Every structure is written in structure tokens, then in C-alpha cells.
Short mmCIF file of C-alpha atoms in Angstrom, two decimals:
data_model
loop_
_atom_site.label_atom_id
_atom_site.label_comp_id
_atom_site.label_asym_id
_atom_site.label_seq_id
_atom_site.Cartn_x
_atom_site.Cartn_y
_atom_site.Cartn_z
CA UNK A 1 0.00 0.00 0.00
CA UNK A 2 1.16 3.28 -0.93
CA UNK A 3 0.18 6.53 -0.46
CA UNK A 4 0.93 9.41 -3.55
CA UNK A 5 -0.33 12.84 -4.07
CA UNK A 6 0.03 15.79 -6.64
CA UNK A 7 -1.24 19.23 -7.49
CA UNK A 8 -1.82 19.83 -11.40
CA UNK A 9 -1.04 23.40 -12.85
CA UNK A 10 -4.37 24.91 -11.98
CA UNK A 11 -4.56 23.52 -8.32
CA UNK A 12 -6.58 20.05 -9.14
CA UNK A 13 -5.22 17.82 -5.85
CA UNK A 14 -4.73 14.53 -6.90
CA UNK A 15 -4.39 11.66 -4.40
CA UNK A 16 -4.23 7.82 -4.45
CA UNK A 17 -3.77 4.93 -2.15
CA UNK A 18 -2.14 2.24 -4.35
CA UNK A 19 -2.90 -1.24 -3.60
CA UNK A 20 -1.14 -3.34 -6.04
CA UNK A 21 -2.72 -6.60 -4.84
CA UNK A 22 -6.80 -5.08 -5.17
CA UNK A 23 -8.95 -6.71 -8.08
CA UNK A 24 -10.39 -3.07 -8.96
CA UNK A 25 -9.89 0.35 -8.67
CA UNK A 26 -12.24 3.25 -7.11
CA UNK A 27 -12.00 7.12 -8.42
CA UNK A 28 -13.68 10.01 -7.03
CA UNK A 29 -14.00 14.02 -7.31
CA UNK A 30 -14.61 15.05 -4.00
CA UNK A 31 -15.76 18.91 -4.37
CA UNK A 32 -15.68 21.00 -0.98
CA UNK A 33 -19.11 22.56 -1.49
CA UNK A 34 -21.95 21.74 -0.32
CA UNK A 35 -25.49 23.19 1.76
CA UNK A 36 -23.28 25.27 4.28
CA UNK A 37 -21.74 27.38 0.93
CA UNK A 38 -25.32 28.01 -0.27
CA UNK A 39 -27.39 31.36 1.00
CA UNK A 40 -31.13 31.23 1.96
CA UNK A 41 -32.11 32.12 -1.54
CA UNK A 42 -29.64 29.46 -3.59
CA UNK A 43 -30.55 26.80 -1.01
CA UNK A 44 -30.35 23.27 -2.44
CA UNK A 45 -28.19 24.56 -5.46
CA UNK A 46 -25.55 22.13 -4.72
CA UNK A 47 -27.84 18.97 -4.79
CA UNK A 48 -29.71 19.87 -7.66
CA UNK A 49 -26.33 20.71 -9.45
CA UNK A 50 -25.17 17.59 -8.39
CA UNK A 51 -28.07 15.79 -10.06
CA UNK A 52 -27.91 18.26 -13.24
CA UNK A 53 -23.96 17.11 -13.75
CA UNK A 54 -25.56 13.82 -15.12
CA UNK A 55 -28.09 15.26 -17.78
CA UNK A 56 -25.41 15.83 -20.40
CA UNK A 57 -22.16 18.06 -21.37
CA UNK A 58 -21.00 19.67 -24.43
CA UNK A 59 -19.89 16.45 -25.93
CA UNK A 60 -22.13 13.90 -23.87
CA UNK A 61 -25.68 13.85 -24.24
CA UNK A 62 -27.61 12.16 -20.60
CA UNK A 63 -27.81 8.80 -22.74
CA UNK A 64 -24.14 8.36 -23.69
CA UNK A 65 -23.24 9.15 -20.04
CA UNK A 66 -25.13 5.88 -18.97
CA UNK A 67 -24.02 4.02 -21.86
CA UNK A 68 -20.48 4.66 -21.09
CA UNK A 69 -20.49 3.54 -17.62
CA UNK A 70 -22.49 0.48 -18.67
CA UNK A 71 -19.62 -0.33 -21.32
CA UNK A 72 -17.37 -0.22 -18.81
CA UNK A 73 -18.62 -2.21 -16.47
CA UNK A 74 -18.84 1.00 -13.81
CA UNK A 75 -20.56 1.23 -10.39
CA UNK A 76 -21.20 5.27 -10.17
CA UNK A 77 -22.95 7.72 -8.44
CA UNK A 78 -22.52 10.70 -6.75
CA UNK A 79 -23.83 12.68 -3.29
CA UNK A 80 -24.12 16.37 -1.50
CA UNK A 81 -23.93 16.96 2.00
CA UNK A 82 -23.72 19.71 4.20
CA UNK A 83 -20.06 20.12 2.96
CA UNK A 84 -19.53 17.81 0.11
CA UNK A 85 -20.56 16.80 -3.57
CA UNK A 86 -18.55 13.81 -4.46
CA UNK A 87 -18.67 12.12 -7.71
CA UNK A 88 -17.45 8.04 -7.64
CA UNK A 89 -17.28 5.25 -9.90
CA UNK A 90 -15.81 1.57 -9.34
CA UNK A 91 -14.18 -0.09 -12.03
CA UNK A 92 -12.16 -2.45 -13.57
CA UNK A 93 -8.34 -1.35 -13.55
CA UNK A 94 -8.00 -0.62 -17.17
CA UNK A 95 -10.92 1.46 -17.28
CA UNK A 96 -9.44 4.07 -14.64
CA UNK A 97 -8.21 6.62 -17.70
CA UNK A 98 -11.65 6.47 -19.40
CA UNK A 99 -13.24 7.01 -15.89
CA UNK A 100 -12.00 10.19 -15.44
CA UNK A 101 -12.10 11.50 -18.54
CA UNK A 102 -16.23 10.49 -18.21
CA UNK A 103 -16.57 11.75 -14.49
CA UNK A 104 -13.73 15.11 -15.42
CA UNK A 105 -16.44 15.68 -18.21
CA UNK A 106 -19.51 15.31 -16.43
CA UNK A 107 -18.32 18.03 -13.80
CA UNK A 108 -18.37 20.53 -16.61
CA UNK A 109 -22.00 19.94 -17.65
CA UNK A 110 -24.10 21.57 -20.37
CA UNK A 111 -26.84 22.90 -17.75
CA UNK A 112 -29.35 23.31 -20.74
CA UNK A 113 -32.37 25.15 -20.01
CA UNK A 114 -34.87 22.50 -21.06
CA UNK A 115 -32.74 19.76 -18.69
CA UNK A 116 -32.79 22.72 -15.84
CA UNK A 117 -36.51 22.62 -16.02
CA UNK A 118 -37.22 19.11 -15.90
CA UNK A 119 -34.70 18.49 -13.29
CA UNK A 120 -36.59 21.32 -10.80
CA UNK A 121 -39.50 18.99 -11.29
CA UNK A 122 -37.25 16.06 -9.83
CA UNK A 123 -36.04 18.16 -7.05
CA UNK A 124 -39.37 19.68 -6.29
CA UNK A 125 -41.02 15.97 -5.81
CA UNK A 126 -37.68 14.91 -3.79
CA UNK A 127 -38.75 17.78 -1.56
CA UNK A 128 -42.07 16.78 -0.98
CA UNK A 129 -41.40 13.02 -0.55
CA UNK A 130 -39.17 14.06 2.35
CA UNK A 131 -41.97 16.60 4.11
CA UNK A 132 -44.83 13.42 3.05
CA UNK A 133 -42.41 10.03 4.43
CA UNK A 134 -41.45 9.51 8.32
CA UNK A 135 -39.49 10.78 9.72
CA UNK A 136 -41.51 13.51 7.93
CA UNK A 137 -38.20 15.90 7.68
CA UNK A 138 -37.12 16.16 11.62
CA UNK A 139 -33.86 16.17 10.71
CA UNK A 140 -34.07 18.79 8.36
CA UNK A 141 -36.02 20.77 10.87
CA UNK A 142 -34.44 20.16 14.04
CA UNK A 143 -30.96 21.29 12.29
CA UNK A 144 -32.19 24.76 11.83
CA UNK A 145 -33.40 25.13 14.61
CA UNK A 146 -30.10 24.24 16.30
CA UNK A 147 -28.03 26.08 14.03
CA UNK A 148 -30.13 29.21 13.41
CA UNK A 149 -29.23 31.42 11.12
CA UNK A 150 -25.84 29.18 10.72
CA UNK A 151 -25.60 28.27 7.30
CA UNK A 152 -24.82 24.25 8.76
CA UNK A 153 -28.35 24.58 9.46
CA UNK A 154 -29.46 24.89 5.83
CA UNK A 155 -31.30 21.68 4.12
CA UNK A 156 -29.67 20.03 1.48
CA UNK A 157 -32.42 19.75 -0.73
CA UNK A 158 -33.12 23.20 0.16
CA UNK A 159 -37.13 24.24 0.52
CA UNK A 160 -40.22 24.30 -2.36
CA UNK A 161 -39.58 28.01 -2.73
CA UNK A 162 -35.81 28.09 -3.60
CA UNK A 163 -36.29 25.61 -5.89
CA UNK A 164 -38.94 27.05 -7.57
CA UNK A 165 -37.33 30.65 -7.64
CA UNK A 166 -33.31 30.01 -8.40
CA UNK A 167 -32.51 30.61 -11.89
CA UNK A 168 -30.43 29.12 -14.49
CA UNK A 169 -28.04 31.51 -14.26
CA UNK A 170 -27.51 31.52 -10.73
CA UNK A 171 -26.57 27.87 -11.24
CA UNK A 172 -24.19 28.63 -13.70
CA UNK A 173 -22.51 31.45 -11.32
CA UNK A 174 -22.14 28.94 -8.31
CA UNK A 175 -21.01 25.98 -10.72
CA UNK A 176 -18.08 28.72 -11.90
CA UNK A 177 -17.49 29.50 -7.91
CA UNK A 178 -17.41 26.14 -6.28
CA UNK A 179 -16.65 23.68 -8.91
CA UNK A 180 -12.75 25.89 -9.32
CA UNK A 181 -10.13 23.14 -9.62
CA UNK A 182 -8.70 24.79 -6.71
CA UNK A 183 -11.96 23.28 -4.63
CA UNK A 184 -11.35 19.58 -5.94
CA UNK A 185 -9.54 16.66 -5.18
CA UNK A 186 -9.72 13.98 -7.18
CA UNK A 187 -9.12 10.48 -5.43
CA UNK A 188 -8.33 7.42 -6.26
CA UNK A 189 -8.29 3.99 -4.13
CA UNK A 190 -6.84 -0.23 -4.90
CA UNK A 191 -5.04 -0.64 -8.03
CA UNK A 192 -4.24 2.59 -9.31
CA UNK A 193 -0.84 3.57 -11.56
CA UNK A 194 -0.75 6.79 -10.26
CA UNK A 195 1.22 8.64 -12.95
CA UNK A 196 -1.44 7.40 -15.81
CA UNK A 197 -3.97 9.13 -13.16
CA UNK A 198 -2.28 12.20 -12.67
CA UNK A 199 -1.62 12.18 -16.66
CA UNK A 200 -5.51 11.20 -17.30
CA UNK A 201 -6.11 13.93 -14.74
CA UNK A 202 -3.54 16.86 -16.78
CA UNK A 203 -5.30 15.54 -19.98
CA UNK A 204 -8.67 15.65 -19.16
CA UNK A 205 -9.29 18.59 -16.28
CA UNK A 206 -5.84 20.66 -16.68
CA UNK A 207 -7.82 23.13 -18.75
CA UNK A 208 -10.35 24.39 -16.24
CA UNK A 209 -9.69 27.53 -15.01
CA UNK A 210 -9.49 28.14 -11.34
CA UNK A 211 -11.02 31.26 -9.07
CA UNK A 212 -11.33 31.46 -5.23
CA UNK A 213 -13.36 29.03 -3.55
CA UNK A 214 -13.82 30.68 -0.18
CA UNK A 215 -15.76 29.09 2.43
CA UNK A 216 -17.35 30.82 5.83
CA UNK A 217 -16.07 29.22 8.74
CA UNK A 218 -18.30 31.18 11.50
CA UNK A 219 -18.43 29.80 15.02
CA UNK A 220 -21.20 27.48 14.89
CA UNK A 221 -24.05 28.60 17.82
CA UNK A 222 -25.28 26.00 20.22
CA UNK A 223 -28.95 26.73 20.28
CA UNK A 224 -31.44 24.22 22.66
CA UNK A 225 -34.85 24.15 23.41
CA UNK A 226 -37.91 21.70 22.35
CA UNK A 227 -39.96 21.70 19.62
CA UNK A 228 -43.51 19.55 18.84
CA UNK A 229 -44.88 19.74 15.20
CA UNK A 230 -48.04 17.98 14.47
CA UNK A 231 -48.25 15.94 11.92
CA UNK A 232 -52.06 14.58 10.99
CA UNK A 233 -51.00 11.98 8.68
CA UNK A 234 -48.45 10.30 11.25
CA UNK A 235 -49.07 7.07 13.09
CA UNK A 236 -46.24 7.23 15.39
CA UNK A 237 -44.03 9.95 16.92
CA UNK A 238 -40.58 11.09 15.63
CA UNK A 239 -38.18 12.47 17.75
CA UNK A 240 -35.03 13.75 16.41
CA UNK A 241 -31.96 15.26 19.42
CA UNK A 242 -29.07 17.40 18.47
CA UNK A 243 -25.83 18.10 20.68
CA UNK A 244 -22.36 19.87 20.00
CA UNK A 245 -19.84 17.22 19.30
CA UNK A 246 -15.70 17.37 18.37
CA UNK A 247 -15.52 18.94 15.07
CA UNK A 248 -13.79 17.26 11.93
CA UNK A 249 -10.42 18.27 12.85
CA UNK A 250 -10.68 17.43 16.52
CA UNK A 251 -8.59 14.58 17.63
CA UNK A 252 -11.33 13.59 20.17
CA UNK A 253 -13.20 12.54 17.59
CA UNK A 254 -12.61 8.91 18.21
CA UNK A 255 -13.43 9.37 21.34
CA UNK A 256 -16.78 10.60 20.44
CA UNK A 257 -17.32 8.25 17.87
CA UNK A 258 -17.07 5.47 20.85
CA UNK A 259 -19.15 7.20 23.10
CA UNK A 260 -21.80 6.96 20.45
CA UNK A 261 -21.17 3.24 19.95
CA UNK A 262 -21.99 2.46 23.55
CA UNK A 263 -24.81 5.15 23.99
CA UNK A 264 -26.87 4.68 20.70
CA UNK A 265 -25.55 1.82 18.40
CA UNK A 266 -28.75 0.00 16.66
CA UNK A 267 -27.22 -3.07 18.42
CA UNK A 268 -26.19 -3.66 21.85
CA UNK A 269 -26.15 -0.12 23.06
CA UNK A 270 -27.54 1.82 26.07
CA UNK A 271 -30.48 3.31 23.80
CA UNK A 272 -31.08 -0.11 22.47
CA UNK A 273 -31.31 -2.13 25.73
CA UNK A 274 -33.41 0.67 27.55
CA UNK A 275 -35.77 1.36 24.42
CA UNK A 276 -35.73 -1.12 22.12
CA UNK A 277 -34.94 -4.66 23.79
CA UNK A 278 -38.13 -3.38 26.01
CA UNK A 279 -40.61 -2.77 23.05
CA UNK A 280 -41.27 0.79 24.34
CA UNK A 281 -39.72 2.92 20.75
CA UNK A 282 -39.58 0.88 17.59
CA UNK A 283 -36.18 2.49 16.56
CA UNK A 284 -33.62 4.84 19.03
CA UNK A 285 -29.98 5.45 18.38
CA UNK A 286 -26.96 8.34 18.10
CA UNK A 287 -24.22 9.28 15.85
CA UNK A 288 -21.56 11.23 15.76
CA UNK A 289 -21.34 13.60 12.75
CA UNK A 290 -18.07 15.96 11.68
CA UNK A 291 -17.74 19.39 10.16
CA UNK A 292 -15.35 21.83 9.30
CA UNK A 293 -15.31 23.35 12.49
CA UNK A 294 -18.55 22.10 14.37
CA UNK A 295 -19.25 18.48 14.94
CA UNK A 296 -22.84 16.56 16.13
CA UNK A 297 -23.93 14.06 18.23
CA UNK A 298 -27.31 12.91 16.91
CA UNK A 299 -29.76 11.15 18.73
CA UNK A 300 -33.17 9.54 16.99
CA UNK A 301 -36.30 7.66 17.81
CA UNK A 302 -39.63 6.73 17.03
CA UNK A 303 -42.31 5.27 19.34
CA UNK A 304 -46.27 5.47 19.96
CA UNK A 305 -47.29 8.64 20.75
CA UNK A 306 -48.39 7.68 24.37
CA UNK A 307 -45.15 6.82 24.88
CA UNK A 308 -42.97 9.91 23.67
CA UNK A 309 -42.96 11.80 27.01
CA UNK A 310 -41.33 9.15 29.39
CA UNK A 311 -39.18 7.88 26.37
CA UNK A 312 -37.63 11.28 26.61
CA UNK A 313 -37.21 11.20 30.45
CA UNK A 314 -35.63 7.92 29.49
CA UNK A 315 -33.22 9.47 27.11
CA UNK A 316 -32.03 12.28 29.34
CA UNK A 317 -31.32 10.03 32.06
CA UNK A 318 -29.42 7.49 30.29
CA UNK A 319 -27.46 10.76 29.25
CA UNK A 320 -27.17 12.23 32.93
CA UNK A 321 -25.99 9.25 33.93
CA UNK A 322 -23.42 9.10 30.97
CA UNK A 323 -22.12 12.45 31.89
CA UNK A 324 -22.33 11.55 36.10
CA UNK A 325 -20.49 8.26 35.72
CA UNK A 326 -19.34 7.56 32.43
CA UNK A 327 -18.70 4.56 30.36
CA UNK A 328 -17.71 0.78 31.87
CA UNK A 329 -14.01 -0.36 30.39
CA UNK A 330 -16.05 -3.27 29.04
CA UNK A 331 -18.38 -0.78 26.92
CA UNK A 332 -15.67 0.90 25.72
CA UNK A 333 -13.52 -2.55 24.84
CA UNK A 334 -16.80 -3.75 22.93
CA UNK A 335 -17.38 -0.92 21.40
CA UNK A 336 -14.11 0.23 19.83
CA UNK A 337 -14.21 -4.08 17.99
CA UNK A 338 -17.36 -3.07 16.37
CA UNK A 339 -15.65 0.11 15.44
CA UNK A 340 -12.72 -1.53 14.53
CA UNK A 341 -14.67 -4.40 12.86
CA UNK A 342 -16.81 -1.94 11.07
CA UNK A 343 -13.69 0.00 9.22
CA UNK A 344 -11.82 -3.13 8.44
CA UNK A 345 -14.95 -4.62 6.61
CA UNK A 346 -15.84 -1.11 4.79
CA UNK A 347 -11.87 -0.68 3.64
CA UNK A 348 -11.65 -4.08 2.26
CA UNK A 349 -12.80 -2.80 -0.94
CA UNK A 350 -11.10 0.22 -2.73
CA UNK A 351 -14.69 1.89 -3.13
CA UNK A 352 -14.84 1.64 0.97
CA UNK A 353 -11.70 2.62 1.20
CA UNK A 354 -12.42 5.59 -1.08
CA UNK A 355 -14.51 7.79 1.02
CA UNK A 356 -11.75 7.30 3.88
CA UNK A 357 -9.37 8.68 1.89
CA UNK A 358 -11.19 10.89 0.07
CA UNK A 359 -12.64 12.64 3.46
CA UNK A 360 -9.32 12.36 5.52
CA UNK A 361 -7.62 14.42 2.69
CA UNK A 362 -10.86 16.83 1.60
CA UNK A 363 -11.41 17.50 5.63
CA UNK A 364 -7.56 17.93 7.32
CA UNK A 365 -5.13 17.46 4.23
CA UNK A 366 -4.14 14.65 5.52
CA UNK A 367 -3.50 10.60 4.86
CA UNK A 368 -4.44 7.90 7.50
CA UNK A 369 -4.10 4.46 6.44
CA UNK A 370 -6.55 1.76 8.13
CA UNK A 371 -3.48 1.04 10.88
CA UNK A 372 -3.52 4.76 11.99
CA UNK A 373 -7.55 5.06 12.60
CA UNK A 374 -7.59 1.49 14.44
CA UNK A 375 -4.89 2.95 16.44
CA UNK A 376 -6.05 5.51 17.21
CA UNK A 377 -9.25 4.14 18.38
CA UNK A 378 -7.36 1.43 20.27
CA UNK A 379 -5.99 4.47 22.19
CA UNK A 380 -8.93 6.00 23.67
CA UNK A 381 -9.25 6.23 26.89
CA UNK A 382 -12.41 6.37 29.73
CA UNK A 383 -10.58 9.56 30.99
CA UNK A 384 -10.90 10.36 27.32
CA UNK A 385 -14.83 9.77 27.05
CA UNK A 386 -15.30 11.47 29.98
CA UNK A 387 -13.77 14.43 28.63
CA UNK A 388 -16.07 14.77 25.98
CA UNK A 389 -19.19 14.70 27.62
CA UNK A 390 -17.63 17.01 30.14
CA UNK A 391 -17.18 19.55 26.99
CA UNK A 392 -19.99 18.13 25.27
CA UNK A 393 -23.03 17.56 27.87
CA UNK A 394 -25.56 15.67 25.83
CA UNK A 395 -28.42 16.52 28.22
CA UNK A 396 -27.90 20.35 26.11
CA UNK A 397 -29.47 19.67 23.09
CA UNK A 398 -31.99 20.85 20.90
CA UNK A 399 -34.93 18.32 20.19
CA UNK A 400 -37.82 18.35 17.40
CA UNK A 401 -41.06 15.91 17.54
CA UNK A 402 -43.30 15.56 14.73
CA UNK A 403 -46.31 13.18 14.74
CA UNK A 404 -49.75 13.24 15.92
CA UNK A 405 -49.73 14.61 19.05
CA UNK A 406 -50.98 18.28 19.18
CA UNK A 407 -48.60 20.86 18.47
CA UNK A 408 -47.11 23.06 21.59
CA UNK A 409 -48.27 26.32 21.90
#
């Protein structure tokens, strides 16, 4: 395994972990924009960008993108996030120079007004499915309330009325602002030659012209309180907890990622065994999310209405007594081999080992190989769990429930 990296000419970043024994090879463009680079009036611009990037270029129509990446054999797809759109593909090894000449194109797309359209229409019913399905867009809603006027707390997909109101040429402006080669790494993971990448890389994206990429790194607010939406249509009540958490670059994120593991895996966990096991929620657990400067512990659940308000009691004293007496050495020892478990099974593929990579270098500049996180996990301490609920008391959060119970006045 080796790890090699490059800048081309007009700041493209490419990296590649080189595994000479994998069967295939994984590729990604991993662009550093995302919901938190939008404003309230170009919100879900990066999503529906992301999905416009497929509906043709200046030399690919929608149809020969698909029919190239069925020729080749090619797992792809691509994602947004709060602070990400990453295109990725899986292939065979010999098809890594005509995957990123396909994927380098497709990042410069056509954007052609009749494709804009008919693409809003796509968005617009995305948007709806998520306000019409459980959990009925907590998450979405509990965010902004957390974050306030923070733009972490902005929804990917962004609301009915953005979508409806951006224009084309807005689009256009923020594709020429974020999408700078200066704002994009381009990884690749398994059996990769890396200086046929780096040339298939000069070849096919050395062209596009850079420009500043900035992005706002305000102090992210901790706003709390409770909030019940009603929700007619609901048969069960959907509760969705957010609490400050290490941020992306914080080495007690480990730690934090633990203390999740024994508070709210779907398995085995605090959450589980006092809510699940029991048959008093259907679903509860946590995770630990990462920004750029802010970081998340989330905490979910679903249950019968009658039950919500001592669930919650339940919650916040499983937390209390987190933060009073902290974790057992044998929670923490099971919890770090699922951990552990969890990122040896993911990175035994170069497309798992992709977003590692990928994140690692997108997030902190830096490279980790598997060895490095599992030590690093191996290292954490109680003392070190403790420290984080100490900074990071879980019982301050900010909590949404939507269902059919009767909206607070």
C-alpha cells in the first residue's frame, strides 16, 4: 500500500492509495461545497447541481453518459452533503483513464435550459417526498433550529420556494465558484498507476480555469430548546436530538465516535437495551457527525405517541448518567471491535476505502491508512470519554417531535 499525491497546474489535488494486490480500482472528485456554501435564496443549489452534472455536457448527451459507464462495467454515483458533492465510480483497472475522462467531463455539464426545467420537477417531488415520508423531515427541521441562522443549518435539498425561484443563471454562477479546480480533489483507491492518473487527470481537467473558492467558517451557535410539530397523517411519533460534538479536525473525535457506539448503536447499546430490547420505541440510536469546524452528536427515535414523554425522560437520564459516571471499560472494549470491525470490513474494498481517503484528505489534508484510525481508536481512553461529555453535555441539546400529538403552543 502506498500513499501518492500531486497538485496539477491549476490547483486540481490529486491523491491515491495504491494497492497493487486489489482486483479493482475506485476514483472520485470530491468537491468542498456543499449546503453550508449556499445562501437562503440558492438553497439546495448544490444537490440539484449535483443531479444536473448527469443530464449531459458539451460532448455527452444524458444517454451516452449511462451508456459509457455500462460499457465499462462501472458502479457510479454521486452525493451532497452539508459540505460535500462527491462524484465516484468503481471499475475495472484498465478502465481508470476512461473514468475520469467520463466523471472530469460530467463536472463541466451543459446545464441546458430544457434539462434545468425538468430536473426542478425532480427536485421539487424529492422535496415533498421528504416533508410526506417519516421521519416527515425532523432532521431537516431540528438542524435549523439548532443552528439558526448558521448556514450548517441549511437543508440540502433546500425548501419548495428556492427551488422554484433560483434561476439558471444563478446555477451557472455557483457551478463557476465552487466547482474551481482549486476546490477539488480527485481520489483514487486499490489498483491505481498513479502517474497514468495524474496524466488522465492533466489531460482531461488541466484546462479548467481556477477562481477562489472561499468558504465561511463562523463559530457554529449551540442553540437548545424543544420543539412539537403535528403531523395529521403520522401514526407514530418522531423524535429527532441534536448536541455539539468534536468537530472534523478534533482529535477527540474517536473518542466521540465510541461514546456513540456504547450510547446509541442499533445493536447492543444503552439506547437499544433501555428502548428497544423493552418494546417501548420501535427504533432509538446516536451518531456522531463531523464538520469543518462544528461536529454533532445525533440522537433519533420513534415510538407510539403515548409513549414519547417518558421515552424522553428515558433518554435524558441514560445521558445524565453518561455524563455523572461515564462509560464501563467493558463498553468501551466492545465498542471500539465493532468500530474496529466496522472500518476493516468497509476498507476491504477500494470503493470503501475511497470515502476514507477521500474525506481524511478533503477534511484535514491529511493521509491515514486503516493502521492509523484502528490505532487511534485502540488508544482512547475512559478519561478520554469522559472528557467529551464534560465539553460536550448531551443533556444540552436541541430536540424536534413531529407526529400526531398536538402541536405546543
Amino acid at each position: 500500500m502506498e500513499f501518492l499525491s500531486a497538485t496539477l497546474d491549476n490547483g486540481l489535488a490529486v491523491v491515491a492509495e495504491c494497492n497493487p494486490h486489489a482486483y479493482s480500482a475506485a476514483l472520485g472528485f470530491f468537491v468542498s461545497t456543499g449546503a453550508r456554501d449556499e445562501t437562503p435564496e440558492l438553497a439546495g443549489v448544490s444537490h440539484f447541481l449535483e443531479h444536473m452534472a448527469f443530464k449531459g455536457t458539451a460532448t455527452r448527451s444524458a444517454d451516452d453518459v449511462n451508456r459509457e459507464l455500462d460499457a465499462m462495467g462501472a458502479e457510479c454515483n454521486a452525493c451532497t452533503s452539508e459540505e460535500a458533492t462527491v462524484f465516484h465510480t468503481a471499475v475495472l483497472p484498465e478502465y481508470v483513464g476512461r473514468a475520469v475522462a467520463l466523471l472530469g467531463d460530467i463536472l463541466r455539464p451543459a446545464l441546458r435550459p430544457e434539462d434545468f426545467e425538468l430536473e426542478r420537477q425532480v427536485i421539487l417531488e424529492e422535496i415533498r417526498m421528504n416533508e410526506d415520508q417519516p421521519p416527515f423531515g425532523a432532521d431537516d427541521k431540528c438542524r435549523a433550529l439548532h443552528f439558526g441562522p448558521h448556514p450548517l443549518g441549511y437543508s440540502v435539498l433546500g425548501s419548495v420556494a428556492s427551488i422554484t425561484n433560483l434561476p439558471l443563471e444563478a446555477m451557472r454562477e455557483y457551478h463557476r465558484r465552487r466547482y474551481s479546480p482549486t476546490n477539488i480533489v480527485l481520489v483514487g483507491t486499490g489498483r491505481i498507476d498513479f502517474d497514468a492518473l495524474v496524466a488522465a487527470a492533466r489531460r482531461h481537467c488541466g484546462h479548467w480555469e481556477p477562481c477562489d473558492a472561499v468558504r465561511r467558517r463562523d463559530p457554529a451557535p449551540r442553540f437548545a430548546g424543544f420543539h412539537r410539530i403535528h403531523k395529521e397523517s403520522a401514526s407514530q411519533q418522531y423524535v429527532v436530538q441534536l448536541a455539539p460534538g468534536p468537530a472534523a479536525a478534533d482529535r477527540d473525535r474517536y473518542a466521540a465516535k465510541l461514546l456513540a457506539t456504547v450510547l446509541g448503536d442499533d445493536t447492543g447499546s444503552r439506547l437499544y437495551w433501555e428502548l428497544v430490547d423493552p418494546g417501548l420505541a420501535e427504533h432509538a440510536a446516536m451518531y456522531h457527525v463531523e464538520y469543518d469546524g462544528a461536529g454533532l452528536f445525533v440522537t433519533s427515535m420513534s415510538c407510539n405517541p403515548d409513549e414519547l414523554d417518558e421515552n424522553l425522560q428515558r433518554i435524558s437520564d441514560l445521558f445524565r448518567d453518561a455524563e455523572e459516571f461515564g462509560l464501563t471499560d467493558a463498553e468501551l472494549d466492545q465498542a471500539k471491535n465493532k468500530v474496529a470491525s466496522r472500518l476493516v470490513l468497509a476498507s476491504e474494498r477500494p470503493r470503501g476505502r475511497l470515502f476514507f481517503v477521500g474525506s481524511d484528505w478533503v477534511q484535514r489534508r491529511e493521509y491515514r491508512c486503516l493502521r492509523d484510525d484502528l490505532d487511534a481508536l485502540a488508544a482512547v481512553s475512559p478519561e478520554q470519554v469522559a472528557a467529551v461529555l464534560a465539553r460536550y453535555p448531551l443533556t444540552q441539546n436541541t430536540t424536534v417531535t413531529i407526529g400526531p400529538l398536538a402541536a405546543e403552543r
